[in-house]
Amino acid sequence: MAVRRILLVLTGWTLPAASALAAPIATGMAEREPPAPVLWLTLLTIAGLSLAMSCRRWWLPLMLWVPVAFAVSLIIAELADPVIGAAIREELGGFYVLQADLCAALAITVPLMFANMRFGRGDGAKNRSRLG
């Protein structure tokens, strides 16, 4: 039982590093950024892991949130930089920046949303039984 919990937590912590490892190493600015399908696939994986983790315990998605927030901050910092961000917008276009921002925002909020849904569900049932 404890081995499953450890594996689940380790999987959640290594997930944000997967997109960085999938990007090829090259000299161009655009080649250092993860492709848009990798961003969306990572977002879907984070959502799936958050759902599975929240079904186990309401606080487990919060453990996934910390590394995801760190990885998102690295991506957003590059896009917000005046020199690097301008080069990325020139090479990949504004639609890529929009997709990256949307995936980053959703990746930050999805684990919190699932944790809140599970926490609120258990809390509300207890409060209703006391009132009735």
Coordinates of N, CA and C in Angstrom, one line a residue:
M1 N 0.8 -1.2 0.0 CA 0.0 0.0 0.0 C 0.9 1.3 0.0
A2 N 1.9 1.3 0.8 CA 2.8 2.4 0.9 C 3.6 2.6 -0.4
V3 N 3.9 1.5 -1.0 CA 4.7 1.5 -2.2 C 3.9 2.2 -3.3
R4 N 2.6 1.9 -3.4 CA 1.7 2.6 -4.4 C 1.7 4.1 -4.2
R5 N 1.6 4.5 -2.9 CA 1.5 5.9 -2.6 C 2.8 6.6 -3.0
I6 N 4.0 6.0 -2.7 CA 5.3 6.6 -3.1 C 5.4 6.7 -4.6
L7 N 5.0 5.6 -5.3 CA 5.1 5.6 -6.8 C 4.2 6.7 -7.4
L8 N 3.0 6.8 -6.8 CA 2.1 7.9 -7.3 C 2.6 9.3 -7.1
V9 N 3.2 9.5 -6.0 CA 3.8 10.8 -5.7 C 5.0 11.1 -6.6
L10 N 5.9 10.1 -6.8 CA 7.0 10.2 -7.6 C 6.7 10.4 -9.1
T11 N 5.6 9.8 -9.5 CA 5.1 10.0 -10.9 C 4.7 11.4 -11.0
G12 N 4.0 12.0 -10.1 CA 3.5 13.3 -10.1 C 4.6 14.3 -10.1
W13 N 5.7 14.0 -9.4 CA 6.8 15.0 -9.3 C 7.7 14.9 -10.6
T14 N 7.7 13.8 -11.3 CA 8.6 13.7 -12.5 C 7.9 14.1 -13.7
L15 N 6.5 14.3 -13.7 CA 5.8 14.6 -14.8 C 6.2 15.9 -15.5
P16 N 6.4 17.0 -14.7 CA 6.7 18.3 -15.4 C 8.1 18.2 -16.1
A17 N 9.0 17.3 -15.6 CA 10.3 17.2 -16.3 C 10.2 16.5 -17.6
A18 N 9.1 15.8 -17.8 CA 9.0 15.0 -19.1 C 8.9 15.9 -20.3
S19 N 8.3 17.0 -20.2 CA 8.2 17.9 -21.4 C 9.5 18.5 -21.7
A20 N 10.3 18.8 -20.6 CA 11.6 19.4 -20.8 C 12.6 18.3 -21.5
L21 N 12.4 17.1 -21.1 CA 13.3 16.0 -21.7 C 12.9 15.7 -23.1
A22 N 11.6 15.9 -23.4 CA 11.2 15.6 -24.8 C 11.6 16.6 -25.8
A23 N 12.0 17.8 -25.4 CA 12.4 18.8 -26.3 C 13.8 18.6 -26.8
P24 N 14.1 18.6 -28.1 CA 15.4 18.4 -28.6 C 16.3 19.6 -28.3
I25 N 17.6 19.3 -28.1 CA 18.6 20.3 -27.8 C 19.1 20.8 -29.1
A26 N 19.0 22.1 -29.4 CA 19.5 22.7 -30.6 C 19.8 24.2 -30.3
T27 N 20.2 24.9 -31.3 CA 20.7 26.3 -31.1 C 19.5 27.3 -31.2
G28 N 18.5 27.0 -31.9 CA 17.4 27.9 -32.2 C 16.5 28.1 -30.9
M29 N 16.0 29.3 -30.8 CA 15.1 29.7 -29.7 C 13.9 28.8 -29.7
A30 N 13.3 28.6 -30.8 CA 12.0 27.8 -30.9 C 12.2 26.3 -30.6
E31 N 13.4 25.8 -30.9 CA 13.7 24.4 -30.7 C 13.9 24.1 -29.2
R32 N 14.1 25.1 -28.4 CA 14.2 24.9 -26.9 C 12.9 24.8 -26.2
E33 N 11.8 25.3 -26.8 CA 10.5 25.3 -26.2 C 9.8 24.0 -26.6
P34 N 9.0 23.5 -25.6 CA 8.2 22.3 -25.9 C 7.2 22.5 -27.0
P35 N 7.0 21.6 -27.9 CA 5.9 21.8 -28.9 C 4.5 21.9 -28.3
A36 N 3.6 22.4 -29.0 CA 2.3 22.6 -28.5 C 1.6 21.3 -28.2
P37 N 1.7 20.2 -29.0 CA 1.1 18.9 -28.6 C 1.7 18.4 -27.3
V38 N 2.9 18.6 -27.0 CA 3.5 18.2 -25.7 C 2.9 19.0 -24.6
L39 N 2.6 20.3 -24.8 CA 2.0 21.0 -23.7 C 0.6 20.5 -23.4
W40 N -0.2 20.2 -24.5 CA -1.6 19.7 -24.3 C -1.6 18.3 -23.7
L41 N -0.6 17.5 -24.1 CA -0.6 16.1 -23.6 C -0.2 16.2 -22.1
T42 N 0.7 17.1 -21.8 CA 1.1 17.2 -20.4 C 0.0 17.7 -19.5
L43 N -0.8 18.6 -20.1 CA -2.0 19.1 -19.4 C -3.0 18.0 -19.1
L44 N -3.3 17.2 -20.1 CA -4.2 16.1 -20.0 C -3.7 15.1 -19.0
T45 N -2.4 14.9 -18.9 CA -1.8 13.9 -18.0 C -1.9 14.5 -16.5
I46 N -1.7 15.8 -16.4 CA -1.8 16.4 -15.1 C -3.3 16.3 -14.6
A47 N -4.2 16.5 -15.5 CA -5.6 16.5 -15.2 C -6.0 15.0 -14.8
G48 N -5.5 14.0 -15.5 CA -5.8 12.6 -15.2 C -5.2 12.2 -13.8
L49 N -4.0 12.6 -13.6 CA -3.3 12.3 -12.4 C -4.0 13.0 -11.2
S50 N -4.4 14.3 -11.4 CA -5.1 15.0 -10.4 C -6.5 14.3 -10.0
L51 N -7.2 13.9 -11.0 CA -8.4 13.2 -10.8 C -8.2 11.9 -10.0
A52 N -7.2 11.1 -10.4 CA -7.0 9.8 -9.8 C -6.5 10.1 -8.3
M53 N -5.6 11.1 -8.1 CA -5.1 11.4 -6.8 C -6.2 11.9 -5.9
S54 N -7.1 12.7 -6.4 CA -8.2 13.3 -5.6 C -9.2 12.2 -5.2
C55 N -9.3 11.1 -6.0 CA -10.2 10.1 -5.6 C -9.6 9.3 -4.4
R56 N -8.3 9.2 -4.3 CA -7.7 8.5 -3.2 C -7.7 9.4 -1.9
R57 N -7.2 10.6 -2.0 CA -7.2 11.5 -0.8 C -7.4 12.9 -1.4
W58 N -8.1 13.7 -0.7 CA -8.4 15.1 -1.2 C -7.2 15.9 -1.4
W59 N -6.1 15.7 -0.6 CA -4.9 16.5 -0.5 C -3.8 16.1 -1.5
L60 N -4.0 14.9 -2.1 CA -2.9 14.4 -3.0 C -2.6 15.3 -4.2
P61 N -3.7 15.9 -4.8 CA -3.3 16.8 -6.0 C -2.5 18.0 -5.6
L62 N -2.5 18.3 -4.3 CA -1.7 19.5 -3.9 C -0.2 19.1 -3.9
M63 N 0.1 17.8 -3.8 CA 1.5 17.4 -3.9 C 2.0 17.5 -5.4
L64 N 1.0 17.4 -6.3 CA 1.4 17.5 -7.7 C 1.5 19.0 -8.1
W65 N 0.8 19.8 -7.4 CA 0.8 21.3 -7.7 C 2.1 21.9 -7.6
V66 N 2.9 21.6 -6.6 CA 4.2 22.3 -6.4 C 5.2 22.1 -7.6
P67 N 5.4 20.9 -8.1 CA 6.4 20.8 -9.2 C 5.8 21.4 -10.5
V68 N 4.5 21.3 -10.6 CA 3.8 21.8 -11.8 C 3.9 23.3 -11.8
A69 N 3.7 23.9 -10.7 CA 3.9 25.4 -10.6 C 5.3 25.8 -10.9
F70 N 6.3 25.1 -10.4 CA 7.7 25.4 -10.7 C 8.0 25.3 -12.2
A71 N 7.5 24.2 -12.9 CA 7.7 24.1 -14.3 C 7.0 25.1 -15.1
V72 N 5.8 25.5 -14.7 CA 5.1 26.5 -15.4 C 5.8 27.9 -15.2
S73 N 6.3 28.1 -14.1 CA 7.0 29.4 -13.9 C 8.2 29.5 -14.8
L74 N 8.9 28.4 -15.1 CA 10.0 28.5 -16.0 C 9.6 28.8 -17.4
I75 N 8.5 28.2 -17.8 CA 8.0 28.4 -19.2 C 7.5 29.9 -19.3
I76 N 6.8 30.4 -18.3 CA 6.2 31.7 -18.4 C 7.3 32.7 -18.3
A77 N 8.4 32.4 -17.5 CA 9.5 33.4 -17.4 C 10.2 33.6 -18.8
E78 N 10.3 32.5 -19.5 CA 10.9 32.6 -20.9 C 10.0 33.4 -21.8
L79 N 8.7 33.2 -21.7 CA 7.8 33.9 -22.6 C 7.7 35.4 -22.3
A80 N 7.9 35.7 -21.0 CA 7.7 37.1 -20.5 C 9.0 37.9 -20.7
D81 N 10.1 37.2 -21.0 CA 11.4 37.9 -21.1 C 11.3 38.8 -22.4
P82 N 11.8 40.0 -22.4 CA 11.7 40.9 -23.5 C 12.5 40.4 -24.7
V83 N 13.7 39.8 -24.5 CA 14.5 39.3 -25.6 C 14.1 37.9 -26.1
I84 N 14.0 37.0 -25.1 CA 13.7 35.6 -25.5 C 12.3 35.5 -25.9
G85 N 11.4 36.1 -25.2 CA 10.0 36.1 -25.6 C 9.7 36.6 -27.0
A86 N 10.4 37.7 -27.3 CA 10.2 38.3 -28.6 C 10.7 37.3 -29.7
A87 N 11.8 36.6 -29.4 CA 12.3 35.7 -30.4 C 11.4 34.5 -30.6
I88 N 10.8 34.1 -29.5 CA 9.9 32.9 -29.5 C 8.6 33.3 -30.3
R89 N 8.1 34.6 -30.1 CA 6.9 35.0 -30.8 C 7.2 35.2 -32.3
E90 N 8.4 35.6 -32.6 CA 8.8 35.7 -34.1 C 8.9 34.3 -34.7
E91 N 9.5 33.3 -34.1 CA 9.7 32.0 -34.7 C 8.4 31.2 -34.6
L92 N 7.7 31.2 -33.5 CA 6.6 30.3 -33.3 C 5.2 30.9 -33.5
G93 N 5.2 32.2 -33.4 CA 3.9 33.0 -33.6 C 3.2 33.2 -32.3
G94 N 2.2 34.1 -32.4 CA 1.4 34.4 -31.2 C 0.5 33.3 -30.7
F95 N 0.1 32.5 -31.7 CA -0.8 31.4 -31.3 C -0.2 30.4 -30.4
Y96 N 1.1 30.1 -30.6 CA 1.9 29.3 -29.7 C 1.9 29.9 -28.3
V97 N 2.2 31.2 -28.2 CA 2.2 31.8 -26.9 C 0.9 31.7 -26.2
L98 N -0.2 31.9 -26.9 CA -1.6 31.8 -26.4 C -1.8 30.4 -25.9
Q99 N -1.4 29.4 -26.6 CA -1.5 28.0 -26.2 C -0.7 27.7 -24.9
A100 N 0.5 28.2 -24.9 CA 1.4 27.9 -23.8 C 0.8 28.6 -22.5
D101 N 0.3 29.8 -22.7 CA -0.3 30.5 -21.5 C -1.6 29.8 -21.0
L102 N -2.4 29.3 -22.0 CA -3.6 28.6 -21.6 C -3.3 27.3 -20.9
C103 N -2.3 26.6 -21.4 CA -1.9 25.3 -20.8 C -1.3 25.5 -19.4
A104 N -0.6 26.6 -19.3 CA 0.1 26.9 -18.0 C -1.0 27.3 -17.0
A105 N -2.0 28.1 -17.4 CA -3.0 28.5 -16.4 C -3.9 27.3 -16.0
L106 N -4.2 26.4 -17.0 CA -5.0 25.3 -16.6 C -4.2 24.3 -15.8
A107 N -2.9 24.1 -16.1 CA -2.1 23.2 -15.3 C -2.0 23.6 -13.9
I108 N -2.0 24.9 -13.6 CA -1.9 25.4 -12.3 C -3.2 25.2 -11.5
T109 N -4.3 25.4 -12.2 CA -5.6 25.4 -11.5 C -6.3 24.0 -11.4
V110 N -5.9 23.1 -12.3 CA -6.6 21.8 -12.3 C -6.3 21.0 -11.0
P111 N -5.1 20.8 -10.6 CA -4.9 20.1 -9.3 C -5.7 20.8 -8.1
L112 N -5.7 22.1 -8.1 CA -6.4 22.8 -7.0 C -7.9 22.6 -7.1
M113 N -8.4 22.6 -8.4 CA -9.8 22.4 -8.6 C -10.3 21.0 -8.1
F114 N -9.5 19.9 -8.4 CA -9.9 18.6 -8.0 C -9.8 18.4 -6.5
A115 N -8.7 19.0 -5.9 CA -8.6 19.0 -4.4 C -9.8 19.7 -3.8
N116 N -10.2 20.8 -4.3 CA -11.3 21.6 -3.7 C -12.6 20.8 -3.9
M117 N -12.8 20.2 -5.0 CA -14.0 19.4 -5.2 C -14.2 18.3 -4.2
R118 N -13.1 17.6 -4.0 CA -13.1 16.4 -3.1 C -13.2 16.9 -1.6
F119 N -12.6 18.0 -1.3 CA -12.6 18.5 0.1 C -14.0 19.0 0.4
G120 N -14.6 19.8 -0.5 CA -15.9 20.3 -0.3 C -17.0 19.3 -0.2
R121 N -16.8 18.2 -1.0 CA -17.9 17.2 -1.0 C -18.0 16.5 0.4
G122 N -16.8 16.2 1.0 CA -16.9 15.5 2.3 C -17.3 16.5 3.4
D123 N -16.9 17.7 3.3 CA -17.2 18.7 4.3 C -18.7 19.0 4.3
G124 N -19.3 19.2 3.1 CA -20.7 19.5 3.0 C -21.6 18.4 3.6
A125 N -21.2 17.2 3.4 CA -22.1 16.1 3.9 C -22.1 16.1 5.4
K126 N -21.0 16.4 6.1 CA -20.9 16.5 7.5 C -21.8 17.6 8.1
N127 N -21.7 18.8 7.4 CA -22.4 20.0 7.8 C -23.9 19.8 7.7
R128 N -24.4 19.1 6.6 CA -25.8 18.9 6.4 C -26.4 17.9 7.4
S129 N -25.6 16.9 7.8 CA -26.1 16.0 8.8 C -26.2 16.6 10.2
R130 N -25.4 17.6 10.5 CA -25.5 18.3 11.8 C -26.7 19.2 11.8
L131 N -27.1 19.8 10.6 CA -28.2 20.7 10.6 C -29.5 20.0 10.7
G132 N -29.6 18.8 10.0 CA -30.9 18.1 9.9 C -31.2 17.2 11.0

